[in-house]
């Protein structure tokens, strides 16, 4: 990891684990989401806020279960200070 890079957030780590479990890369996720790898990296490292729309798009692309989707939404919300 470069010094200037932020580590993955809890949200990013969850997505990273799902990618690993699915044997997929961030580039494949980006293609499935119809966005760039840079955009995905920004979401996973906390440079951009993952809106509910982005969370759903990630969950759909990774074919997550409803429980996994809910967990991903909760982590995204907590990351930005929502008290749930």
mmCIF file of N, CA and C in Angstrom:
data_model
loop_
_atom_site.group_PDB
_atom_site.id
_atom_site.type_symbol
_atom_site.label_atom_id
_atom_site.label_comp_id
_atom_site.label_asym_id
_atom_site.label_seq_id
_atom_site.Cartn_x
_atom_site.Cartn_y
_atom_site.Cartn_z
ATOM 1 N N UNK A 1 0.851 -1.180 0.000
ATOM 2 C CA UNK A 1 0.000 0.000 0.000
ATOM 3 C C UNK A 1 0.893 1.239 0.000
ATOM 4 N N UNK A 2 0.603 2.161 -0.888
ATOM 5 C CA UNK A 2 1.339 3.422 -0.926
ATOM 6 C C UNK A 2 1.000 4.252 0.296
ATOM 7 N N UNK A 3 1.935 5.101 0.709
ATOM 8 C CA UNK A 3 1.706 5.925 1.893
ATOM 9 C C UNK A 3 0.472 6.814 1.754
ATOM 10 N N UNK A 4 0.200 7.293 0.557
ATOM 11 C CA UNK A 4 -0.910 8.219 0.365
ATOM 12 C C UNK A 4 -2.264 7.518 0.270
ATOM 13 N N UNK A 5 -2.258 6.194 0.161
ATOM 14 C CA UNK A 5 -3.527 5.487 0.056
ATOM 15 C C UNK A 5 -4.128 5.238 1.428
ATOM 16 N N UNK A 6 -5.437 5.438 1.521
ATOM 17 C CA UNK A 6 -6.156 5.098 2.734
ATOM 18 C C UNK A 6 -6.422 3.596 2.714
ATOM 19 N N UNK A 7 -6.476 2.973 3.884
ATOM 20 C CA UNK A 7 -6.854 1.564 3.915
ATOM 21 C C UNK A 7 -8.349 1.421 3.623
ATOM 22 N N UNK A 8 -8.765 0.209 3.344
ATOM 23 C CA UNK A 8 -10.184 -0.024 3.133
ATOM 24 C C UNK A 8 -10.965 0.328 4.392
ATOM 25 N N UNK A 9 -12.153 0.857 4.192
ATOM 26 C CA UNK A 9 -13.077 1.094 5.288
ATOM 27 C C UNK A 9 -13.747 -0.244 5.630
ATOM 28 N N UNK A 10 -14.577 -0.271 6.663
ATOM 29 C CA UNK A 10 -15.338 -1.491 6.991
ATOM 30 C C UNK A 10 -16.213 -1.884 5.802
ATOM 31 N N UNK A 11 -16.798 -0.890 5.158
ATOM 32 C CA UNK A 11 -17.596 -1.124 3.956
ATOM 33 C C UNK A 11 -16.719 -1.738 2.870
ATOM 34 N N UNK A 12 -15.559 -1.156 2.639
ATOM 35 C CA UNK A 12 -14.649 -1.631 1.609
ATOM 36 C C UNK A 12 -14.135 -3.036 1.896
ATOM 37 N N UNK A 13 -13.861 -3.315 3.172
ATOM 38 C CA UNK A 13 -13.383 -4.650 3.541
ATOM 39 C C UNK A 13 -14.462 -5.700 3.291
ATOM 40 N N UNK A 14 -15.711 -5.344 3.539
ATOM 41 C CA UNK A 14 -16.818 -6.272 3.293
ATOM 42 C C UNK A 14 -16.948 -6.565 1.808
ATOM 43 N N UNK A 15 -16.857 -5.525 0.986
ATOM 44 C CA UNK A 15 -16.916 -5.715 -0.464
ATOM 45 C C UNK A 15 -15.701 -6.528 -0.923
ATOM 46 N N UNK A 16 -14.532 -6.216 -0.375
ATOM 47 C CA UNK A 16 -13.322 -6.958 -0.718
ATOM 48 C C UNK A 16 -13.442 -8.444 -0.399
ATOM 49 N N UNK A 17 -14.027 -8.756 0.752
ATOM 50 C CA UNK A 17 -14.240 -10.160 1.121
ATOM 51 C C UNK A 17 -15.197 -10.843 0.165
ATOM 52 N N UNK A 18 -16.240 -10.127 -0.231
ATOM 53 C CA UNK A 18 -17.205 -10.687 -1.189
ATOM 54 C C UNK A 18 -16.542 -10.919 -2.547
ATOM 55 N N UNK A 19 -15.668 -10.009 -2.943
ATOM 56 C CA UNK A 19 -14.928 -10.187 -4.198
ATOM 57 C C UNK A 19 -14.040 -11.423 -4.122
ATOM 58 N N UNK A 20 -13.331 -11.563 -3.019
ATOM 59 C CA UNK A 20 -12.449 -12.720 -2.841
ATOM 60 C C UNK A 20 -13.249 -14.014 -2.857
ATOM 61 N N UNK A 21 -14.371 -14.036 -2.133
ATOM 62 C CA UNK A 21 -15.217 -15.234 -2.082
ATOM 63 C C UNK A 21 -15.762 -15.590 -3.462
ATOM 64 N N UNK A 22 -16.008 -14.573 -4.283
ATOM 65 C CA UNK A 22 -16.538 -14.797 -5.633
ATOM 66 C C UNK A 22 -15.431 -14.982 -6.658
ATOM 67 N N UNK A 23 -14.174 -14.847 -6.213
ATOM 68 C CA UNK A 23 -13.015 -14.948 -7.098
ATOM 69 C C UNK A 23 -13.074 -13.896 -8.219
ATOM 70 N N UNK A 24 -13.461 -12.672 -7.832
ATOM 71 C CA UNK A 24 -13.568 -11.564 -8.778
ATOM 72 C C UNK A 24 -12.599 -10.456 -8.389
ATOM 73 N N UNK A 25 -12.298 -9.599 -9.333
ATOM 74 C CA UNK A 25 -11.427 -8.449 -9.081
ATOM 75 C C UNK A 25 -12.256 -7.171 -9.024
ATOM 76 N N UNK A 26 -11.628 -6.097 -8.552
ATOM 77 C CA UNK A 26 -12.305 -4.797 -8.551
ATOM 78 C C UNK A 26 -12.607 -4.366 -9.981
ATOM 79 N N UNK A 27 -11.744 -4.726 -10.917
ATOM 80 C CA UNK A 27 -11.974 -4.365 -12.321
ATOM 81 C C UNK A 27 -13.232 -5.043 -12.856
ATOM 82 N N UNK A 28 -13.444 -6.299 -12.495
ATOM 83 C CA UNK A 28 -14.652 -7.013 -12.924
ATOM 84 C C UNK A 28 -15.877 -6.390 -12.265
ATOM 85 N N UNK A 29 -15.767 -6.037 -10.975
ATOM 86 C CA UNK A 29 -16.868 -5.362 -10.289
ATOM 87 C C UNK A 29 -17.189 -4.045 -10.990
ATOM 88 N N UNK A 30 -16.168 -3.276 -11.310
ATOM 89 C CA UNK A 30 -16.372 -1.986 -11.986
ATOM 90 C C UNK A 30 -17.075 -2.176 -13.325
ATOM 91 N N UNK A 31 -16.645 -3.170 -14.079
ATOM 92 C CA UNK A 31 -17.276 -3.445 -15.375
ATOM 93 C C UNK A 31 -18.750 -3.803 -15.183
ATOM 94 N N UNK A 32 -19.029 -4.650 -14.203
ATOM 95 C CA UNK A 32 -20.408 -5.038 -13.923
ATOM 96 C C UNK A 32 -21.267 -3.876 -13.470
ATOM 97 N N UNK A 33 -20.642 -2.905 -12.815
ATOM 98 C CA UNK A 33 -21.353 -1.720 -12.338
ATOM 99 C C UNK A 33 -21.407 -0.624 -13.401
ATOM 100 N N UNK A 34 -20.722 -0.845 -14.511
ATOM 101 C CA UNK A 34 -20.626 0.149 -15.590
ATOM 102 C C UNK A 34 -19.996 1.450 -15.100
ATOM 103 N N UNK A 35 -18.873 1.276 -14.385
ATOM 104 C CA UNK A 35 -18.104 2.410 -13.895
ATOM 105 C C UNK A 35 -16.619 2.069 -14.028
ATOM 106 N N UNK A 36 -15.772 2.895 -13.467
ATOM 107 C CA UNK A 36 -14.329 2.677 -13.578
ATOM 108 C C UNK A 36 -13.775 2.003 -12.328
ATOM 109 N N UNK A 37 -12.615 1.401 -12.474
ATOM 110 C CA UNK A 37 -11.931 0.804 -11.321
ATOM 111 C C UNK A 37 -11.580 1.880 -10.299
ATOM 112 N N UNK A 38 -11.239 3.058 -10.774
ATOM 113 C CA UNK A 38 -10.918 4.165 -9.864
ATOM 114 C C UNK A 38 -12.122 4.523 -9.002
ATOM 115 N N UNK A 39 -13.302 4.543 -9.588
ATOM 116 C CA UNK A 39 -14.529 4.846 -8.837
ATOM 117 C C UNK A 39 -14.748 3.801 -7.742
ATOM 118 N N UNK A 40 -14.552 2.546 -8.078
ATOM 119 C CA UNK A 40 -14.719 1.467 -7.097
ATOM 120 C C UNK A 40 -13.692 1.629 -5.972
ATOM 121 N N UNK A 41 -12.451 1.906 -6.327
ATOM 122 C CA UNK A 41 -11.410 2.115 -5.318
ATOM 123 C C UNK A 41 -11.777 3.270 -4.397
ATOM 124 N N UNK A 42 -12.276 4.350 -4.941
ATOM 125 C CA UNK A 42 -12.669 5.509 -4.131
ATOM 126 C C UNK A 42 -13.793 5.148 -3.168
ATOM 127 N N UNK A 43 -14.732 4.333 -3.606
ATOM 128 C CA UNK A 43 -15.817 3.903 -2.725
ATOM 129 C C UNK A 43 -15.292 3.004 -1.603
ATOM 130 N N UNK A 44 -14.406 2.072 -1.936
ATOM 131 C CA UNK A 44 -13.919 1.106 -0.954
ATOM 132 C C UNK A 44 -12.941 1.709 0.039
ATOM 133 N N UNK A 45 -12.249 2.761 -0.348
ATOM 134 C CA UNK A 45 -11.270 3.395 0.547
ATOM 135 C C UNK A 45 -11.831 4.625 1.263
ATOM 136 N N UNK A 46 -13.081 4.971 0.995
ATOM 137 C CA UNK A 46 -13.713 6.067 1.722
ATOM 138 C C UNK A 46 -13.467 7.444 1.157
ATOM 139 N N UNK A 47 -12.912 7.547 -0.050
ATOM 140 C CA UNK A 47 -12.746 8.852 -0.682
ATOM 141 C C UNK A 47 -14.086 9.388 -1.187
ATOM 142 N N UNK A 48 -15.005 8.494 -1.492
ATOM 143 C CA UNK A 48 -16.370 8.851 -1.914
ATOM 144 C C UNK A 48 -17.350 8.125 -1.025
ATOM 145 N N UNK A 49 -18.464 8.767 -0.766
ATOM 146 C CA UNK A 49 -19.508 8.137 0.038
ATOM 147 C C UNK A 49 -20.293 7.150 -0.827
ATOM 148 N N UNK A 50 -20.482 5.940 -0.329
ATOM 149 C CA UNK A 50 -21.300 4.981 -1.082
ATOM 150 C C UNK A 50 -22.785 5.260 -0.830
ATOM 151 N N UNK A 51 -23.436 5.871 -1.784
ATOM 152 C CA UNK A 51 -24.862 6.160 -1.648
ATOM 153 C C UNK A 51 -25.639 4.843 -1.648
ATOM 154 N N UNK A 52 -26.883 4.854 -1.180
ATOM 155 C CA UNK A 52 -27.690 3.632 -1.231
ATOM 156 C C UNK A 52 -27.765 3.047 -2.643
ATOM 157 N N UNK A 53 -27.807 3.911 -3.644
ATOM 158 C CA UNK A 53 -27.837 3.437 -5.030
ATOM 159 C C UNK A 53 -26.566 2.658 -5.373
ATOM 160 N N UNK A 54 -25.405 3.185 -4.973
ATOM 161 C CA UNK A 54 -24.132 2.506 -5.235
ATOM 162 C C UNK A 54 -24.064 1.185 -4.471
ATOM 163 N N UNK A 55 -24.532 1.193 -3.215
ATOM 164 C CA UNK A 55 -24.516 -0.034 -2.413
ATOM 165 C C UNK A 55 -25.369 -1.109 -3.090
ATOM 166 N N UNK A 56 -26.554 -0.713 -3.549
ATOM 167 C CA UNK A 56 -27.424 -1.673 -4.244
ATOM 168 C C UNK A 56 -26.783 -2.177 -5.531
ATOM 169 N N UNK A 57 -26.122 -1.303 -6.239
ATOM 170 C CA UNK A 57 -25.461 -1.702 -7.485
ATOM 171 C C UNK A 57 -24.338 -2.704 -7.207
ATOM 172 N N UNK A 58 -23.572 -2.472 -6.157
ATOM 173 C CA UNK A 58 -22.525 -3.419 -5.768
ATOM 174 C C UNK A 58 -23.149 -4.749 -5.373
ATOM 175 N N UNK A 59 -24.174 -4.693 -4.522
ATOM 176 C CA UNK A 59 -24.835 -5.921 -4.067
ATOM 177 C C UNK A 59 -25.436 -6.696 -5.234
ATOM 178 N N UNK A 60 -26.040 -5.990 -6.178
ATOM 179 C CA UNK A 60 -26.609 -6.657 -7.357
ATOM 180 C C UNK A 60 -25.514 -7.300 -8.202
ATOM 181 N N UNK A 61 -24.432 -6.575 -8.416
ATOM 182 C CA UNK A 61 -23.338 -7.069 -9.248
ATOM 183 C C UNK A 61 -22.693 -8.306 -8.626
ATOM 184 N N UNK A 62 -22.590 -8.318 -7.288
ATOM 185 C CA UNK A 62 -21.982 -9.452 -6.592
ATOM 186 C C UNK A 62 -23.006 -10.518 -6.210
ATOM 187 N N UNK A 63 -24.260 -10.304 -6.594
ATOM 188 C CA UNK A 63 -25.332 -11.269 -6.317
ATOM 189 C C UNK A 63 -25.396 -11.612 -4.827
ATOM 190 N N UNK A 64 -25.397 -10.564 -4.002
ATOM 191 C CA UNK A 64 -25.433 -10.743 -2.550
ATOM 192 C C UNK A 64 -26.826 -11.124 -2.076
ATOM 193 N N UNK A 65 -26.873 -11.848 -0.975
ATOM 194 C CA UNK A 65 -28.149 -12.200 -0.353
ATOM 195 C C UNK A 65 -28.742 -10.950 0.308
ATOM 196 N N UNK A 66 -29.982 -11.036 0.729
ATOM 197 C CA UNK A 66 -30.624 -9.893 1.398
ATOM 198 C C UNK A 66 -29.900 -9.538 2.698
ATOM 199 N N UNK A 67 -29.445 -10.549 3.442
ATOM 200 C CA UNK A 67 -28.706 -10.286 4.680
ATOM 201 C C UNK A 67 -27.372 -9.596 4.396
ATOM 202 N N UNK A 68 -26.670 -10.041 3.360
ATOM 203 C CA UNK A 68 -25.400 -9.414 2.983
ATOM 204 C C UNK A 68 -25.633 -7.981 2.510
ATOM 205 N N UNK A 69 -26.697 -7.769 1.760
ATOM 206 C CA UNK A 69 -27.050 -6.429 1.269
ATOM 207 C C UNK A 69 -27.340 -5.496 2.447
ATOM 208 N N UNK A 70 -28.138 -5.975 3.403
ATOM 209 C CA UNK A 70 -28.488 -5.177 4.583
ATOM 210 C C UNK A 70 -27.221 -4.819 5.359
ATOM 211 N N UNK A 71 -26.327 -5.795 5.551
ATOM 212 C CA UNK A 71 -25.070 -5.563 6.261
ATOM 213 C C UNK A 71 -24.233 -4.507 5.539
ATOM 214 N N UNK A 72 -24.193 -4.575 4.226
ATOM 215 C CA UNK A 72 -23.429 -3.610 3.438
ATOM 216 C C UNK A 72 -24.012 -2.201 3.591
ATOM 217 N N UNK A 73 -25.337 -2.095 3.556
ATOM 218 C CA UNK A 73 -25.987 -0.791 3.761
ATOM 219 C C UNK A 73 -25.688 -0.247 5.154
ATOM 220 N N UNK A 74 -25.728 -1.100 6.168
ATOM 221 C CA UNK A 74 -25.443 -0.658 7.536
ATOM 222 C C UNK A 74 -24.013 -0.158 7.671
ATOM 223 N N UNK A 75 -23.065 -0.871 7.080
ATOM 224 C CA UNK A 75 -21.663 -0.439 7.158
ATOM 225 C C UNK A 75 -21.450 0.878 6.433
ATOM 226 N N UNK A 76 -22.099 1.043 5.299
ATOM 227 C CA UNK A 76 -21.985 2.301 4.555
ATOM 228 C C UNK A 76 -22.565 3.453 5.388
ATOM 229 N N UNK A 77 -23.719 3.231 6.012
ATOM 230 C CA UNK A 77 -24.361 4.272 6.810
ATOM 231 C C UNK A 77 -23.526 4.624 8.042
ATOM 232 N N UNK A 78 -23.026 3.617 8.729
ATOM 233 C CA UNK A 78 -22.209 3.855 9.922
ATOM 234 C C UNK A 78 -20.915 4.586 9.594
ATOM 235 N N UNK A 79 -20.372 4.291 8.436
ATOM 236 C CA UNK A 79 -19.131 4.927 8.003
ATOM 237 C C UNK A 79 -19.282 6.436 7.946
ATOM 238 N N UNK A 80 -20.470 6.911 7.681
ATOM 239 C CA UNK A 80 -20.704 8.344 7.548
ATOM 240 C C UNK A 80 -21.495 8.940 8.699
ATOM 241 N N UNK A 81 -21.456 8.243 9.843
ATOM 242 C CA UNK A 81 -21.970 8.851 11.073
ATOM 243 C C UNK A 81 -23.444 8.675 11.369
ATOM 244 N N UNK A 82 -24.146 7.881 10.587
ATOM 245 C CA UNK A 82 -25.549 7.646 10.897
ATOM 246 C C UNK A 82 -25.635 6.735 12.114
ATOM 247 N N UNK A 83 -26.478 7.078 13.054
ATOM 248 C CA UNK A 83 -26.674 6.255 14.239
ATOM 249 C C UNK A 83 -27.856 5.335 13.970
ATOM 250 N N UNK A 84 -27.572 4.051 13.914
ATOM 251 C CA UNK A 84 -28.603 3.080 13.598
ATOM 252 C C UNK A 84 -28.875 2.167 14.771
#
